[in-house]
Short mmCIF file of C-alpha atoms in Angstrom, two decimals:
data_model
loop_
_atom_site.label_atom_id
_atom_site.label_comp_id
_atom_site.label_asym_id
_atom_site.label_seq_id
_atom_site.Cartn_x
_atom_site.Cartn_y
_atom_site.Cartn_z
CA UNK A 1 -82.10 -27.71 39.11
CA UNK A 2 -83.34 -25.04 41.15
CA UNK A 3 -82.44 -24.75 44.53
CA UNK A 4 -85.13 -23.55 47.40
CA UNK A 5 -84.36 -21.62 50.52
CA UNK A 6 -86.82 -22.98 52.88
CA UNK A 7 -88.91 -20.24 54.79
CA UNK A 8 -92.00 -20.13 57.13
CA UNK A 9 -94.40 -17.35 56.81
CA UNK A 10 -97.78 -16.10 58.28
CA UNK A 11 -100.48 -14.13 56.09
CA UNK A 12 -103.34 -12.05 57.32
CA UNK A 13 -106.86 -11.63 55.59
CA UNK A 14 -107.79 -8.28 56.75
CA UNK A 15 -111.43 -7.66 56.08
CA UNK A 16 -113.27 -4.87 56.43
CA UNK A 17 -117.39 -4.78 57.08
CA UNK A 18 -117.98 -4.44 53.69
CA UNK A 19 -116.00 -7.81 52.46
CA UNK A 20 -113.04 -6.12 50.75
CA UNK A 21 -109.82 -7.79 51.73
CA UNK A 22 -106.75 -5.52 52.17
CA UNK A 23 -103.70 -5.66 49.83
CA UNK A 24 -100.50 -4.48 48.98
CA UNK A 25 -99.36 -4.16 45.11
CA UNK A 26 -95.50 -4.45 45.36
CA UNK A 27 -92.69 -5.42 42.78
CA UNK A 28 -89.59 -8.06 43.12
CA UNK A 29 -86.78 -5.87 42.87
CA UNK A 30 -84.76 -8.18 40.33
CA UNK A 31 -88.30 -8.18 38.00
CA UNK A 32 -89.34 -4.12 38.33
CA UNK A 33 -92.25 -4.98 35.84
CA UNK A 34 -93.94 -7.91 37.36
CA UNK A 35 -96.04 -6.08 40.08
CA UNK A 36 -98.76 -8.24 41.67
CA UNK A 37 -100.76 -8.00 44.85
CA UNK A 38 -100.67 -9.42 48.18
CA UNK A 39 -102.10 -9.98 51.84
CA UNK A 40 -100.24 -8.40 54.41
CA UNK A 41 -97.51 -10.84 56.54
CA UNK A 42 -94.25 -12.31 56.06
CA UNK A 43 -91.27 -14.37 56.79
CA UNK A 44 -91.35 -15.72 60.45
CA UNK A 45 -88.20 -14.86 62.91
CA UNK A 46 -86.68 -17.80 64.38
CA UNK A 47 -88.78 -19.95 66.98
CA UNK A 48 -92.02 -17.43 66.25
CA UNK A 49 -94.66 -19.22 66.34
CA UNK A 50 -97.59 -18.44 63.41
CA UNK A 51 -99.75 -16.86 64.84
CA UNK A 52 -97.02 -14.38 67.01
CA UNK A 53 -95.33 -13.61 63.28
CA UNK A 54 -98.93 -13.05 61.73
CA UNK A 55 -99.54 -10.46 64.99
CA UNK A 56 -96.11 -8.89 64.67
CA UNK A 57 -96.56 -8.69 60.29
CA UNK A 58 -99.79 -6.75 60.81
CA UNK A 59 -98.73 -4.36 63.05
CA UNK A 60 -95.32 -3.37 61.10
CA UNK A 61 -97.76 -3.36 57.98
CA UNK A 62 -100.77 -1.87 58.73
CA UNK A 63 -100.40 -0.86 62.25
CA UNK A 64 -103.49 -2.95 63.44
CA UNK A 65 -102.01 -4.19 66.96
CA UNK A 66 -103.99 -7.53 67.96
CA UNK A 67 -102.56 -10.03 70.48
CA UNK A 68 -101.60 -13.69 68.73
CA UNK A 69 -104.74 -14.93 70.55
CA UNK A 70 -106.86 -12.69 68.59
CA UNK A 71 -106.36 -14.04 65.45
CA UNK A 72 -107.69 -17.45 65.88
CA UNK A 73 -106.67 -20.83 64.35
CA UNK A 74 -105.81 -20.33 60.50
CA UNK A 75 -108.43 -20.76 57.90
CA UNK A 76 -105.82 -22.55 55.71
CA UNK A 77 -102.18 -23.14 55.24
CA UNK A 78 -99.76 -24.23 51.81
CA UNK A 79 -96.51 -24.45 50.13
CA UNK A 80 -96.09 -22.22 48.06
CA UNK A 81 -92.24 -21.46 45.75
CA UNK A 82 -91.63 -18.35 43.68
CA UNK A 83 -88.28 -15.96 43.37
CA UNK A 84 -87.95 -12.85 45.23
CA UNK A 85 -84.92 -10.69 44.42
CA UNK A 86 -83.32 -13.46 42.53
CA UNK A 87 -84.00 -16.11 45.37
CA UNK A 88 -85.89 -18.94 45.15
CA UNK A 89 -88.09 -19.79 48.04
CA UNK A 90 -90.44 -22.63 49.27
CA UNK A 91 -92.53 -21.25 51.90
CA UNK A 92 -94.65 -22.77 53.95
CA UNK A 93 -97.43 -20.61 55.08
CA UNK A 94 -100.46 -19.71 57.22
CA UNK A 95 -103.95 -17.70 56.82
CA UNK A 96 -105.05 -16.09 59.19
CA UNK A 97 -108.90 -13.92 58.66
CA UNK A 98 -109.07 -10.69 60.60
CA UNK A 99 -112.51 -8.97 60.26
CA UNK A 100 -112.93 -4.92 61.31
CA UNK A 101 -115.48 -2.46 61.06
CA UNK A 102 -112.74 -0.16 58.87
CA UNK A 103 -109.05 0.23 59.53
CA UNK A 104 -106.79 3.29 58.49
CA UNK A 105 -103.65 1.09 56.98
CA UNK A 106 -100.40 2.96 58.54
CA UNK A 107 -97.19 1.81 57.38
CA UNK A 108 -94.78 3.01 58.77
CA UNK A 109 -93.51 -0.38 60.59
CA UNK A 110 -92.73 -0.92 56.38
CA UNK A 111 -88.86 -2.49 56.74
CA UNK A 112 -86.51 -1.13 54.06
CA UNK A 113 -86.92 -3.80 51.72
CA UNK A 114 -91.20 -3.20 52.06
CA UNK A 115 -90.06 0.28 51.35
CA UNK A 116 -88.68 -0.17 47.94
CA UNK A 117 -90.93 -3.22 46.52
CA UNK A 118 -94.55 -2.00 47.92
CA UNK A 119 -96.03 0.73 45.76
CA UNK A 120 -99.47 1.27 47.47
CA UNK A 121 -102.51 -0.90 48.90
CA UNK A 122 -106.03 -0.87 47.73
CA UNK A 123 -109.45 -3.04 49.97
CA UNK A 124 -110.28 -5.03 47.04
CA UNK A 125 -114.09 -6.89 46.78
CA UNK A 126 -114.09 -10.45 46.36
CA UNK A 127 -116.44 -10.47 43.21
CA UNK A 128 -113.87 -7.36 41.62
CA UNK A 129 -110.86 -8.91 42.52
CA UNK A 130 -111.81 -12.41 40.82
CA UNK A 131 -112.59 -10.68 37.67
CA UNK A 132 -109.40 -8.16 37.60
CA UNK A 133 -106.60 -9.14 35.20
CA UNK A 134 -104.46 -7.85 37.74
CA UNK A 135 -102.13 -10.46 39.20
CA UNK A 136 -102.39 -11.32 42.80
CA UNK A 137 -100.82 -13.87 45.00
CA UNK A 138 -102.19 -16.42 46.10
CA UNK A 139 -103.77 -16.93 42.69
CA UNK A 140 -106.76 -18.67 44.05
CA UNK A 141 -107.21 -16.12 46.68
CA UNK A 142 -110.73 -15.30 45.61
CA UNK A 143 -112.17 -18.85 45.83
CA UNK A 144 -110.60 -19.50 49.05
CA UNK A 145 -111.80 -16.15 50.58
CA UNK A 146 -115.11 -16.88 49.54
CA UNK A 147 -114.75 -19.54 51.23
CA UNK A 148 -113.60 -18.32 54.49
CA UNK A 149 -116.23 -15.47 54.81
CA UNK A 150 -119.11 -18.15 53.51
CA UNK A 151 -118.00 -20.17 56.57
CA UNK A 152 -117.76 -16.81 59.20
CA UNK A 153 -114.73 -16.82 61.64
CA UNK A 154 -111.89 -15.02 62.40
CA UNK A 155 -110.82 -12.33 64.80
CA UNK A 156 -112.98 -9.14 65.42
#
């Protein structure tokens, strides 16, 4: 039976003004080989709320600074388990959509464990990304993104 280590997390669609959705291609450290990419956010500290974490996540990863007001309500949440570094975690997460004209991604807010499991970041399209064989979590990210920029919203 596998046992889950409960964990709350807030994600971030960065968009840019062309549609392309930032993301990070990183590696679990106790599977080198089974790189995938992924939106920027993370874990939530104790008694953050969503939307603070999301704020917080995108500034240490990309060093866009918003206020947690500026994101908006999420455009979707889920539960979601996988391992991480021999872990296995259920996490229960939020979307947030933040659109910008262009953003220069800076990471150098990257925590040591970001440091050694993210190997670069690309702005992917929607159209290019559903048609990659790359892997990329969540795996119905392109649907759902579709979605989200079919139905506008989100912080500018």
């Amino acid at each position: 039976m596998t046992v889950y280590t409960p964990r709350r997390a807030a994600r971030v669609l960065l968009v840019d003004a062309s549609d392309r959705v930032l993301l990070f291609e990183g590696s679990d450290p106790a599977r080198p080989g089974h790189r995938y990419w992924f939106t920027p956010g993370g874990g939530l500290d104790p008694g953050e709320s969503p939307a603070d974490g999301a704020a917080r996540e995108l500034a240490e990863e990309t060093g866009l600074r918003l206020a947690p007001a500026e994101l908006g309500a999420p455009v979707w949440s889920e539960t979601v388990e996988f391992p991480f570094d021999g872990v296995w975690y259920r996490q229960d997460q939020q979307f947030y959509l933040v659109r910008v004209t262009g953003w220069e991604v800076d990471t150098a807010g990257f925590n040591d464990i970001e440091r050694a499991s993210v190997h670069g970041h690309r702005w992917w399209p929607v159209a290019e990304l559903a048609a990659s064989a790359e892997r990329y979590y969540p795996p119905d990210l392109p649907g759902r993104l579709g979605a989200v920029l079919a139905g506008g919203g989100g912080a500018c």
